[in-house]
Amino acid sequence: MRPEAVAAMTAELTAVGNPSSLHSSGRRARRVVEESRESIAAVLGVSAGDIVFTSGGTEADNLAVKGLYRARRAADPRRTRVLASAVEHHAVLDPVEHLGAVEDAEVQWLEVDHLGRLRVDLLEKQLVSDPGSIALVTVMWANNEVGTTQSMAEIAALCAEHGVPLHSDAVQALGQLDVDASTVDSLAVSGHKVGGPHGVGALVLRRGLALEPLLHGGGQERDVRSGTLDAPAIAGFAAAVLASDADRAKRTARVRLLRDDLVARVTTTIDGVTRNGDPVDNLPGIAHLSFDGCAGDALLLLLDAAGIECSRGSACSAGVPRPSHVLLAMGMDPVVAMSSLRFSLGHTSQESDVDRLLEALPGVVARARRAGPAR
Ligand code: PLP
């Protein structure tokens, strides 16, 4: 966590007060929540009233996908189509699949190209064909595995033109890119991706857009998300959002150079390494690489033993030996997909970290190649 977030959160942890209580301590806690809401809204380019605090990105995505679907479908029973990019995080993918399996949604997965970029032409084709039957479109701002970013302004303009609400999972984009939440109808963000605490996030929801709540109870957060607000986590989240916005340009330029250096050194030092994702429009801190003839899991464990922690895909599905749906959607062969690793760099990463990786990696790849590719 960023020091600013730790300070804001720990200060609030020892304070008394439920932000929904009317007494002085409650009003004090409410002030902390509302100032946090204003800070986050300002960074995202929306008004404070658009922010709904949640327990994280997963809840924000579920709330948007299921909540928008149910409200739009209830208002007009013809609206049963859900259009979702094929490379969404499971926090979107699974609620969309749930709507198709358990409710009456007709799910249409939107194709991406070999770099992971949405085929906007195919989205347009779907939008043009009977927009009145579409409940929502959901396209992530930036992909958590390969780092590819989408042309959100173009996608948002198309959805607006056809009067269809657009949700975007911007969990990976916040703090890394200029995220203007006012361009979309609904947007998910999360605390722990910007140097804030785990277990807090927000749904940015355009006011006036009907959404059916998932949680019923005390009616907090415009009646959209009941539950006592976690003022310490919200304060830490806001401090992290402000800090990551303040140093974004400088920090991301430095991390991008470091990442590019990592990719250049790995691909020139070791044969049979391919970089995946969009080489131009991408998140600065992600290097996604495939290693010919290796099992990604073997590489991951050997690197871990050398003190280097990386990931085979999204952390949320790590441990499940399946090729990533993101890589398959990009047209990658399943065996190649299973030979891939994601190296993530952040605000604390240094050149010495890249040096250390380069010391360990050639030997690790040689050992993994002797063991053979994933079956
Ligand atoms: N969406 C994306 C793109 C993510 O990368 C993640 C987490 O890694 C999530 C959603 C889930 O967010 P949270 O961990 O806050 O539930």
CSV table of C-alpha atoms and ligand atoms in Angstrom, one decimal:
chain,number,residue,atom,x,y,z
A,1,MET,CA,0.0,0.0,0.0
A,2,ARG,CA,1.1,3.6,-0.6
A,3,PRO,CA,2.2,5.3,2.6
A,4,GLU,CA,-0.6,8.0,2.2
A,5,ALA,CA,-3.2,5.2,2.1
A,6,VAL,CA,-1.7,3.5,5.2
A,7,ALA,CA,-1.8,6.8,7.1
A,8,ALA,CA,-5.3,7.7,6.1
A,9,MET,CA,-6.6,4.2,6.9
A,10,THR,CA,-4.9,3.7,10.2
A,11,ALA,CA,-6.0,7.1,11.4
A,12,GLU,CA,-9.6,6.2,10.7
A,13,LEU,CA,-9.3,2.7,12.2
A,14,THR,CA,-9.1,4.0,15.7
A,15,ALA,CA,-11.9,6.5,15.3
A,16,VAL,CA,-15.4,5.8,16.4
A,17,GLY,CA,-18.5,6.2,14.3
A,18,ASN,CA,-20.8,4.6,11.8
A,19,PRO,CA,-21.1,7.0,8.8
A,20,SER,CA,-24.9,6.5,8.8
A,21,SER,CA,-25.4,7.5,12.5
A,22,LEU,CA,-26.7,10.9,13.3
A,23,HIS,CA,-24.6,11.6,16.4
A,24,SER,CA,-21.4,13.6,16.3
A,25,SER,CA,-19.1,10.5,15.8
A,26,GLY,CA,-21.3,9.3,13.0
A,27,ARG,CA,-21.3,12.7,11.3
A,28,ARG,CA,-17.5,12.9,11.6
A,29,ALA,CA,-17.2,9.5,9.9
A,30,ARG,CA,-19.7,10.6,7.3
A,31,ARG,CA,-17.5,13.6,6.6
A,32,VAL,CA,-14.5,11.3,6.0
A,33,VAL,CA,-16.6,9.2,3.6
A,34,GLU,CA,-18.0,12.2,1.7
A,35,GLU,CA,-14.6,13.8,1.3
A,36,SER,CA,-13.2,10.5,0.0
A,37,ARG,CA,-16.1,10.3,-2.4
A,38,GLU,CA,-15.4,13.8,-3.7
A,39,SER,CA,-11.7,13.1,-4.1
A,40,ILE,CA,-12.3,9.9,-6.1
A,41,ALA,CA,-15.0,11.5,-8.2
A,42,ALA,CA,-12.7,14.5,-9.1
A,43,VAL,CA,-10.0,12.1,-10.3
A,44,LEU,CA,-12.5,10.2,-12.4
A,45,GLY,CA,-14.1,13.3,-13.9
A,46,VAL,CA,-17.6,12.7,-12.4
A,47,SER,CA,-19.6,14.2,-9.6
A,48,ALA,CA,-19.5,12.8,-6.1
A,49,GLY,CA,-23.1,11.6,-6.3
A,50,ASP,CA,-22.1,9.1,-9.1
A,51,ILE,CA,-19.9,7.1,-6.8
A,52,VAL,CA,-21.3,3.9,-5.1
A,53,PHE,CA,-18.8,2.4,-2.7
A,54,THR,CA,-18.5,-1.4,-2.8
A,55,SER,CA,-16.4,-4.2,-1.3
A,56,GLY,CA,-14.1,-4.1,-4.4
A,57,GLY,CA,-14.0,-4.6,-8.2
A,58,THR,CA,-15.8,-7.9,-8.2
A,59,GLU,CA,-18.8,-6.5,-6.4
A,60,ALA,CA,-18.9,-3.4,-8.6
A,61,ASP,CA,-18.8,-5.5,-11.7
A,62,ASN,CA,-21.5,-7.9,-10.5
A,63,LEU,CA,-23.6,-5.0,-9.4
A,64,ALA,CA,-23.3,-3.4,-12.8
A,65,VAL,CA,-23.8,-6.5,-14.9
A,66,LYS,CA,-26.7,-8.1,-13.0
A,67,GLY,CA,-28.2,-4.9,-11.7
A,68,LEU,CA,-28.3,-3.1,-15.1
A,69,TYR,CA,-29.5,-6.3,-16.9
A,70,ARG,CA,-32.4,-6.9,-14.4
A,71,ALA,CA,-33.5,-3.2,-14.4
A,72,ARG,CA,-33.4,-2.8,-18.1
A,73,ARG,CA,-35.1,-6.2,-18.7
A,74,ALA,CA,-37.8,-5.3,-16.2
A,75,ALA,CA,-38.5,-2.0,-17.9
A,76,ASP,CA,-38.7,-3.7,-21.4
A,77,PRO,CA,-38.9,-7.5,-21.7
A,78,ARG,CA,-37.4,-7.3,-25.2
A,79,ARG,CA,-34.0,-6.3,-23.7
A,80,THR,CA,-32.5,-9.7,-23.2
A,81,ARG,CA,-29.2,-9.3,-25.2
A,82,VAL,CA,-25.9,-8.8,-23.3
A,83,LEU,CA,-22.8,-8.0,-25.3
A,84,ALA,CA,-19.5,-8.6,-23.6
A,85,SER,CA,-16.0,-8.6,-24.7
A,86,ALA,CA,-14.5,-12.1,-24.8
A,87,VAL,CA,-11.5,-11.0,-22.7
A,88,GLU,CA,-13.3,-9.8,-19.6
A,89,HIS,CA,-12.0,-10.6,-16.1
A,90,HIS,CA,-14.0,-13.3,-14.3
A,91,ALA,CA,-15.7,-10.6,-12.3
A,92,VAL,CA,-17.6,-9.7,-15.4
A,93,LEU,CA,-17.4,-13.0,-17.4
A,94,ASP,CA,-19.0,-15.1,-14.7
A,95,PRO,CA,-22.0,-12.8,-13.9
A,96,VAL,CA,-22.6,-12.5,-17.7
A,97,GLU,CA,-22.5,-16.3,-18.0
A,98,HIS,CA,-24.8,-16.5,-14.9
A,99,LEU,CA,-27.4,-14.3,-16.7
A,100,GLY,CA,-27.3,-16.5,-19.7
A,101,ALA,CA,-27.5,-19.8,-17.7
A,102,VAL,CA,-30.0,-18.9,-15.0
A,103,GLU,CA,-31.9,-15.9,-16.3
A,104,ASP,CA,-33.1,-15.4,-19.8
A,105,ALA,CA,-30.2,-13.4,-21.2
A,106,GLU,CA,-28.9,-14.0,-24.7
A,107,VAL,CA,-25.2,-13.6,-24.3
A,108,GLN,CA,-23.1,-12.5,-27.3
A,109,TRP,CA,-19.3,-12.5,-26.8
A,110,LEU,CA,-17.5,-9.8,-28.7
A,111,GLU,CA,-14.4,-10.9,-30.6
A,112,VAL,CA,-10.9,-9.4,-30.1
A,113,ASP,CA,-8.0,-9.5,-32.6
A,114,HIS,CA,-4.7,-11.2,-32.0
A,115,LEU,CA,-3.5,-8.3,-29.9
A,116,GLY,CA,-6.6,-8.4,-27.6
A,117,ARG,CA,-8.2,-5.3,-29.2
A,118,LEU,CA,-12.0,-5.3,-29.4
A,119,ARG,CA,-13.3,-5.7,-32.9
A,120,VAL,CA,-15.2,-2.4,-32.9
A,121,ASP,CA,-16.6,-3.2,-36.3
A,122,LEU,CA,-18.3,-6.3,-35.0
A,123,LEU,CA,-19.6,-4.4,-32.0
A,124,GLU,CA,-21.2,-1.9,-34.3
A,125,LYS,CA,-22.8,-4.7,-36.4
A,126,GLN,CA,-24.4,-6.1,-33.2
A,127,LEU,CA,-25.5,-2.6,-32.0
A,128,VAL,CA,-27.1,-1.8,-35.4
A,129,SER,CA,-29.0,-5.0,-35.5
A,130,ASP,CA,-31.9,-4.3,-33.2
A,131,PRO,CA,-30.5,-2.0,-30.4
A,132,GLY,CA,-33.8,-2.1,-28.6
A,133,SER,CA,-33.2,-5.8,-27.6
A,134,ILE,CA,-29.8,-5.0,-25.9
A,135,ALA,CA,-29.8,-4.7,-22.1
A,136,LEU,CA,-26.1,-3.7,-21.9
A,137,VAL,CA,-22.7,-3.7,-23.4
A,138,THR,CA,-19.6,-4.4,-21.2
A,139,VAL,CA,-16.0,-3.9,-22.3
A,140,MET,CA,-13.1,-3.6,-20.0
A,141,TRP,CA,-10.9,-0.5,-20.1
A,142,ALA,CA,-7.6,-2.5,-20.0
A,143,ASN,CA,-6.9,-6.2,-19.8
A,144,ASN,CA,-5.4,-7.6,-16.6
A,145,GLU,CA,-3.5,-10.4,-18.3
A,146,VAL,CA,-1.9,-9.0,-21.5
A,147,GLY,CA,-2.4,-5.3,-20.6
A,148,THR,CA,-4.1,-4.3,-23.9
A,149,THR,CA,-6.2,-1.2,-23.6
A,150,GLN,CA,-9.4,-0.6,-25.6
A,151,SER,CA,-10.5,2.5,-27.6
A,152,MET,CA,-13.1,3.4,-24.9
A,153,ALA,CA,-14.0,6.8,-26.4
A,154,GLU,CA,-14.9,5.2,-29.7
A,155,ILE,CA,-16.8,2.3,-28.1
A,156,ALA,CA,-18.7,4.6,-25.7
A,157,ALA,CA,-19.7,6.9,-28.6
A,158,LEU,CA,-21.1,3.9,-30.5
A,159,CYS,CA,-23.1,2.6,-27.5
A,160,ALA,CA,-24.4,6.1,-26.8
A,161,GLU,CA,-25.4,6.6,-30.5
A,162,HIS,CA,-27.6,3.4,-30.2
A,163,GLY,CA,-28.9,4.3,-26.7
A,164,VAL,CA,-27.4,1.2,-25.0
A,165,PRO,CA,-25.7,1.5,-21.6
A,166,LEU,CA,-22.0,0.7,-21.5
A,167,HIS,CA,-20.3,-0.7,-18.4
A,168,SER,CA,-16.5,-0.8,-18.2
A,169,ASP,CA,-14.2,-2.6,-15.8
A,170,ALA,CA,-11.5,-0.1,-15.2
A,171,VAL,CA,-9.9,-1.9,-12.3
A,172,GLN,CA,-6.6,-2.2,-14.0
A,173,ALA,CA,-6.8,1.2,-15.7
A,174,LEU,CA,-7.2,3.5,-12.8
A,175,GLY,CA,-3.9,5.0,-11.7
A,176,GLN,CA,-2.2,3.9,-14.9
A,177,LEU,CA,-4.2,5.7,-17.6
A,178,ASP,CA,-6.3,8.8,-17.9
A,179,VAL,CA,-9.7,7.3,-17.0
A,180,ASP,CA,-12.6,9.7,-17.7
A,181,ALA,CA,-15.5,7.8,-16.2
A,182,SER,CA,-18.0,10.3,-17.6
A,183,THR,CA,-17.5,8.8,-21.1
A,184,VAL,CA,-19.3,5.5,-20.0
A,185,ASP,CA,-22.5,4.8,-18.1
A,186,SER,CA,-21.0,2.6,-15.4
A,187,LEU,CA,-17.5,1.8,-14.3
A,188,ALA,CA,-15.8,-0.5,-11.8
A,189,VAL,CA,-12.7,0.4,-9.8
A,190,SER,CA,-10.8,-1.2,-7.0
A,191,GLY,CA,-8.7,0.0,-4.1
A,192,HIS,CA,-5.9,-2.6,-4.1
A,193,LYS,CA,-4.9,-1.8,-7.7
A,194,VAL,CA,-4.0,1.8,-6.9
A,195,GLY,CA,-2.0,1.2,-3.7
A,196,GLY,CA,-5.0,1.3,-1.5
A,197,PRO,CA,-6.4,-1.5,0.7
A,198,HIS,CA,-8.0,-4.8,-0.4
A,199,GLY,CA,-11.8,-5.2,0.0
A,200,VAL,CA,-12.9,-1.7,-1.1
A,201,GLY,CA,-13.9,-0.4,-4.5
A,202,ALA,CA,-16.5,1.6,-6.3
A,203,LEU,CA,-19.1,1.5,-9.0
A,204,VAL,CA,-19.3,4.8,-10.8
A,205,LEU,CA,-23.0,4.9,-11.9
A,206,ARG,CA,-24.4,7.6,-14.0
A,207,ARG,CA,-27.4,9.1,-12.1
A,208,GLY,CA,-30.7,8.4,-13.7
A,209,LEU,CA,-29.6,5.0,-14.9
A,210,ALA,CA,-31.8,2.4,-13.3
A,211,LEU,CA,-30.1,-0.5,-11.6
A,212,GLU,CA,-31.5,-3.3,-9.4
A,213,PRO,CA,-29.5,-3.7,-6.2
A,214,LEU,CA,-27.9,-7.0,-5.3
A,215,LEU,CA,-27.9,-6.3,-1.5
A,216,HIS,CA,-30.9,-5.2,0.3
A,217,GLY,CA,-30.8,-3.7,3.8
A,218,GLY,CA,-30.1,-0.3,5.3
A,219,GLY,CA,-30.4,1.6,2.0
A,220,GLN,CA,-27.0,3.1,2.1
A,221,GLU,CA,-25.4,4.4,-1.1
A,222,ARG,CA,-28.5,5.7,-2.9
A,223,ASP,CA,-30.3,2.4,-2.0
A,224,VAL,CA,-28.1,0.8,-4.6
A,225,ARG,CA,-25.7,-0.9,-2.1
A,226,SER,CA,-26.9,-1.5,1.4
A,227,GLY,CA,-24.4,-2.2,4.2
A,228,THR,CA,-22.4,-0.2,6.8
A,229,LEU,CA,-19.8,1.8,5.0
A,230,ASP,CA,-16.1,0.9,5.7
A,231,ALA,CA,-14.9,4.4,6.5
A,232,PRO,CA,-11.2,3.4,7.1
A,233,ALA,CA,-11.0,1.4,3.9
A,234,ILE,CA,-12.7,4.2,2.0
A,235,ALA,CA,-10.3,6.8,3.4
A,236,GLY,CA,-7.3,4.6,2.4
A,237,PHE,CA,-8.8,4.1,-1.1
A,238,ALA,CA,-9.3,7.8,-1.6
A,239,ALA,CA,-5.8,8.6,-0.4
A,240,ALA,CA,-4.3,6.0,-2.8
A,241,VAL,CA,-6.4,7.4,-5.7
A,242,LEU,CA,-5.2,10.9,-5.1
A,243,ALA,CA,-1.6,9.9,-4.7
A,244,SER,CA,-1.6,7.7,-7.8
A,245,ASP,CA,-3.2,10.5,-9.8
A,246,ALA,CA,-0.7,13.1,-8.6
A,247,ASP,CA,2.3,11.1,-9.7
A,248,ARG,CA,0.7,9.2,-12.6
A,249,ALA,CA,2.5,10.8,-15.6
A,250,LYS,CA,6.0,10.5,-14.0
A,251,ARG,CA,5.5,7.1,-12.4
A,252,THR,CA,4.0,5.4,-15.5
A,253,ALA,CA,6.7,6.8,-17.8
A,254,ARG,CA,9.3,5.3,-15.5
A,255,VAL,CA,7.6,2.0,-15.1
A,256,ARG,CA,6.9,1.8,-18.9
A,257,LEU,CA,10.7,2.2,-19.6
A,258,LEU,CA,11.5,-0.4,-17.0
A,259,ARG,CA,8.9,-2.8,-18.5
A,260,ASP,CA,10.2,-2.2,-22.1
A,261,ASP,CA,13.7,-2.8,-20.9
A,262,LEU,CA,12.6,-6.1,-19.3
A,263,VAL,CA,10.9,-7.2,-22.5
A,264,ALA,CA,13.9,-6.2,-24.7
A,265,ARG,CA,16.4,-8.0,-22.4
A,266,VAL,CA,14.4,-11.2,-22.0
A,267,THR,CA,13.6,-11.5,-25.7
A,268,THR,CA,17.3,-10.9,-26.7
A,269,THR,CA,18.8,-13.1,-24.0
A,270,ILE,CA,16.5,-16.1,-24.3
A,271,ASP,CA,15.4,-17.8,-27.6
A,272,GLY,CA,11.8,-18.7,-28.2
A,273,VAL,CA,10.2,-15.9,-26.2
A,274,THR,CA,7.2,-14.0,-27.6
A,275,ARG,CA,5.6,-10.9,-26.2
A,276,ASN,CA,1.8,-10.9,-26.1
A,277,GLY,CA,-0.7,-8.0,-26.2
A,278,ASP,CA,-0.8,-4.7,-27.9
A,279,PRO,CA,2.8,-3.3,-28.1
A,280,VAL,CA,1.5,0.3,-28.3
A,281,ASP,CA,-1.7,0.7,-26.4
A,282,ASN,CA,-1.2,-1.1,-23.2
A,283,LEU,CA,-0.8,-0.8,-19.4
A,284,PRO,CA,2.7,0.4,-18.5
A,285,GLY,CA,3.4,-2.2,-15.9
A,286,ILE,CA,2.6,-5.5,-17.6
A,287,ALA,CA,4.9,-7.7,-19.6
A,288,HIS,CA,3.2,-10.8,-20.9
A,289,LEU,CA,5.5,-13.4,-22.4
A,290,SER,CA,5.3,-16.9,-23.9
A,291,PHE,CA,8.2,-19.3,-23.6
A,292,ASP,CA,8.4,-22.0,-26.3
A,293,GLY,CA,8.5,-25.5,-24.9
A,294,CYS,CA,7.8,-24.6,-21.3
A,295,ALA,CA,4.9,-25.1,-18.9
A,296,GLY,CA,4.0,-21.7,-17.4
A,297,ASP,CA,3.4,-23.3,-14.0
A,298,ALA,CA,6.9,-24.8,-13.9
A,299,LEU,CA,8.4,-21.5,-14.8
A,300,LEU,CA,6.3,-19.8,-12.1
A,301,LEU,CA,7.3,-22.2,-9.4
A,302,LEU,CA,11.0,-22.1,-10.3
A,303,LEU,CA,11.0,-18.3,-10.4
A,304,ASP,CA,9.2,-18.3,-7.1
A,305,ALA,CA,12.0,-20.5,-5.6
A,306,ALA,CA,14.4,-17.9,-6.8
A,307,GLY,CA,12.5,-15.1,-5.0
A,308,ILE,CA,10.7,-13.8,-8.1
A,309,GLU,CA,6.9,-13.7,-8.0
A,310,CYS,CA,5.0,-13.5,-11.2
A,311,SER,CA,1.6,-14.8,-12.4
A,312,ARG,CA,0.3,-17.2,-14.9
A,313,GLY,CA,-2.7,-15.0,-15.8
A,314,SER,CA,-5.2,-13.5,-13.5
A,315,ALA,CA,-4.4,-14.2,-9.8
A,316,CYS,CA,-8.0,-15.0,-9.3
A,317,SER,CA,-7.8,-18.1,-11.5
A,318,ALA,CA,-4.2,-19.1,-10.7
A,319,GLY,CA,-3.9,-22.6,-9.5
A,320,VAL,CA,-6.5,-23.9,-12.0
A,321,PRO,CA,-4.5,-25.5,-14.8
A,322,ARG,CA,-6.4,-24.2,-17.8
A,323,PRO,CA,-5.3,-22.0,-20.7
A,324,SER,CA,-6.4,-18.5,-20.2
A,325,HIS,CA,-9.7,-17.5,-21.9
A,326,VAL,CA,-8.1,-14.2,-22.8
A,327,LEU,CA,-5.2,-15.8,-24.7
A,328,LEU,CA,-7.6,-18.3,-26.4
A,329,ALA,CA,-9.8,-15.4,-27.5
A,330,MET,CA,-6.8,-13.8,-29.0
A,331,GLY,CA,-6.4,-16.9,-31.2
A,332,MET,CA,-3.5,-18.4,-29.3
A,333,ASP,CA,-2.8,-22.1,-29.4
A,334,PRO,CA,-3.7,-23.7,-26.0
A,335,VAL,CA,-0.2,-25.1,-25.5
A,336,VAL,CA,1.4,-21.7,-26.2
A,337,ALA,CA,-1.2,-20.1,-23.8
A,338,MET,CA,-0.1,-22.5,-21.1
A,339,SER,CA,3.5,-21.5,-21.6
A,340,SER,CA,2.8,-17.8,-20.8
A,341,LEU,CA,3.6,-15.7,-17.8
A,342,ARG,CA,2.7,-12.2,-16.7
A,343,PHE,CA,5.4,-10.0,-15.1
A,344,SER,CA,3.9,-7.0,-13.3
A,345,LEU,CA,5.8,-3.9,-12.3
A,346,GLY,CA,4.6,-1.3,-10.0
A,347,HIS,CA,5.5,1.9,-8.2
A,348,THR,CA,8.2,0.2,-6.1
A,349,SER,CA,9.8,-1.7,-9.0
A,350,GLN,CA,13.5,-0.9,-9.8
A,351,GLU,CA,16.1,-1.7,-12.4
A,352,SER,CA,17.7,-4.0,-9.9
A,353,ASP,CA,14.5,-6.1,-10.0
A,354,VAL,CA,14.8,-6.5,-13.7
A,355,ASP,CA,18.5,-7.4,-13.3
A,356,ARG,CA,17.5,-10.1,-10.8
A,357,LEU,CA,15.0,-11.5,-13.2
A,358,LEU,CA,17.5,-11.6,-16.0
A,359,GLU,CA,20.0,-13.5,-13.7
A,360,ALA,CA,17.5,-16.2,-12.8
A,361,LEU,CA,15.4,-16.6,-16.0
A,362,PRO,CA,17.8,-18.2,-18.5
A,363,GLY,CA,18.5,-21.1,-16.1
A,364,VAL,CA,14.8,-21.4,-15.1
A,365,VAL,CA,13.7,-21.6,-18.7
A,366,ALA,CA,16.4,-24.2,-19.5
A,367,ARG,CA,15.1,-26.4,-16.6
A,368,ALA,CA,11.5,-25.9,-17.6
A,369,ARG,CA,12.3,-26.8,-21.2
A,370,ARG,CA,13.9,-30.1,-20.1
A,371,ALA,CA,10.6,-30.9,-18.2
A,372,GLY,CA,8.6,-30.1,-21.4
A,373,PRO,CA,5.6,-28.1,-22.3
A,374,ALA,CA,2.2,-28.3,-20.6
A,375,ARG,CA,-0.1,-31.0,-21.8
B,1,PLP,N1,-11.4,-6.7,-12.8
B,1,PLP,C1,-10.1,-6.8,-13.1
B,1,PLP,C2,-9.7,-6.4,-14.5
B,1,PLP,C3,-9.2,-7.2,-12.2
B,1,PLP,O1,-7.9,-7.3,-12.5
B,1,PLP,C4,-9.6,-7.6,-10.9
B,1,PLP,C5,-8.7,-8.1,-9.8
B,1,PLP,O2,-7.6,-8.5,-10.1
B,1,PLP,C6,-11.0,-7.5,-10.6
B,1,PLP,C7,-11.9,-7.0,-11.6
B,1,PLP,C8,-11.5,-7.8,-9.2
B,1,PLP,O3,-11.3,-6.8,-8.3
B,1,PLP,P1,-11.3,-7.1,-6.8
B,1,PLP,O4,-10.1,-7.9,-6.5
B,1,PLP,O5,-11.3,-5.7,-6.1
B,1,PLP,O6,-12.6,-7.8,-6.4
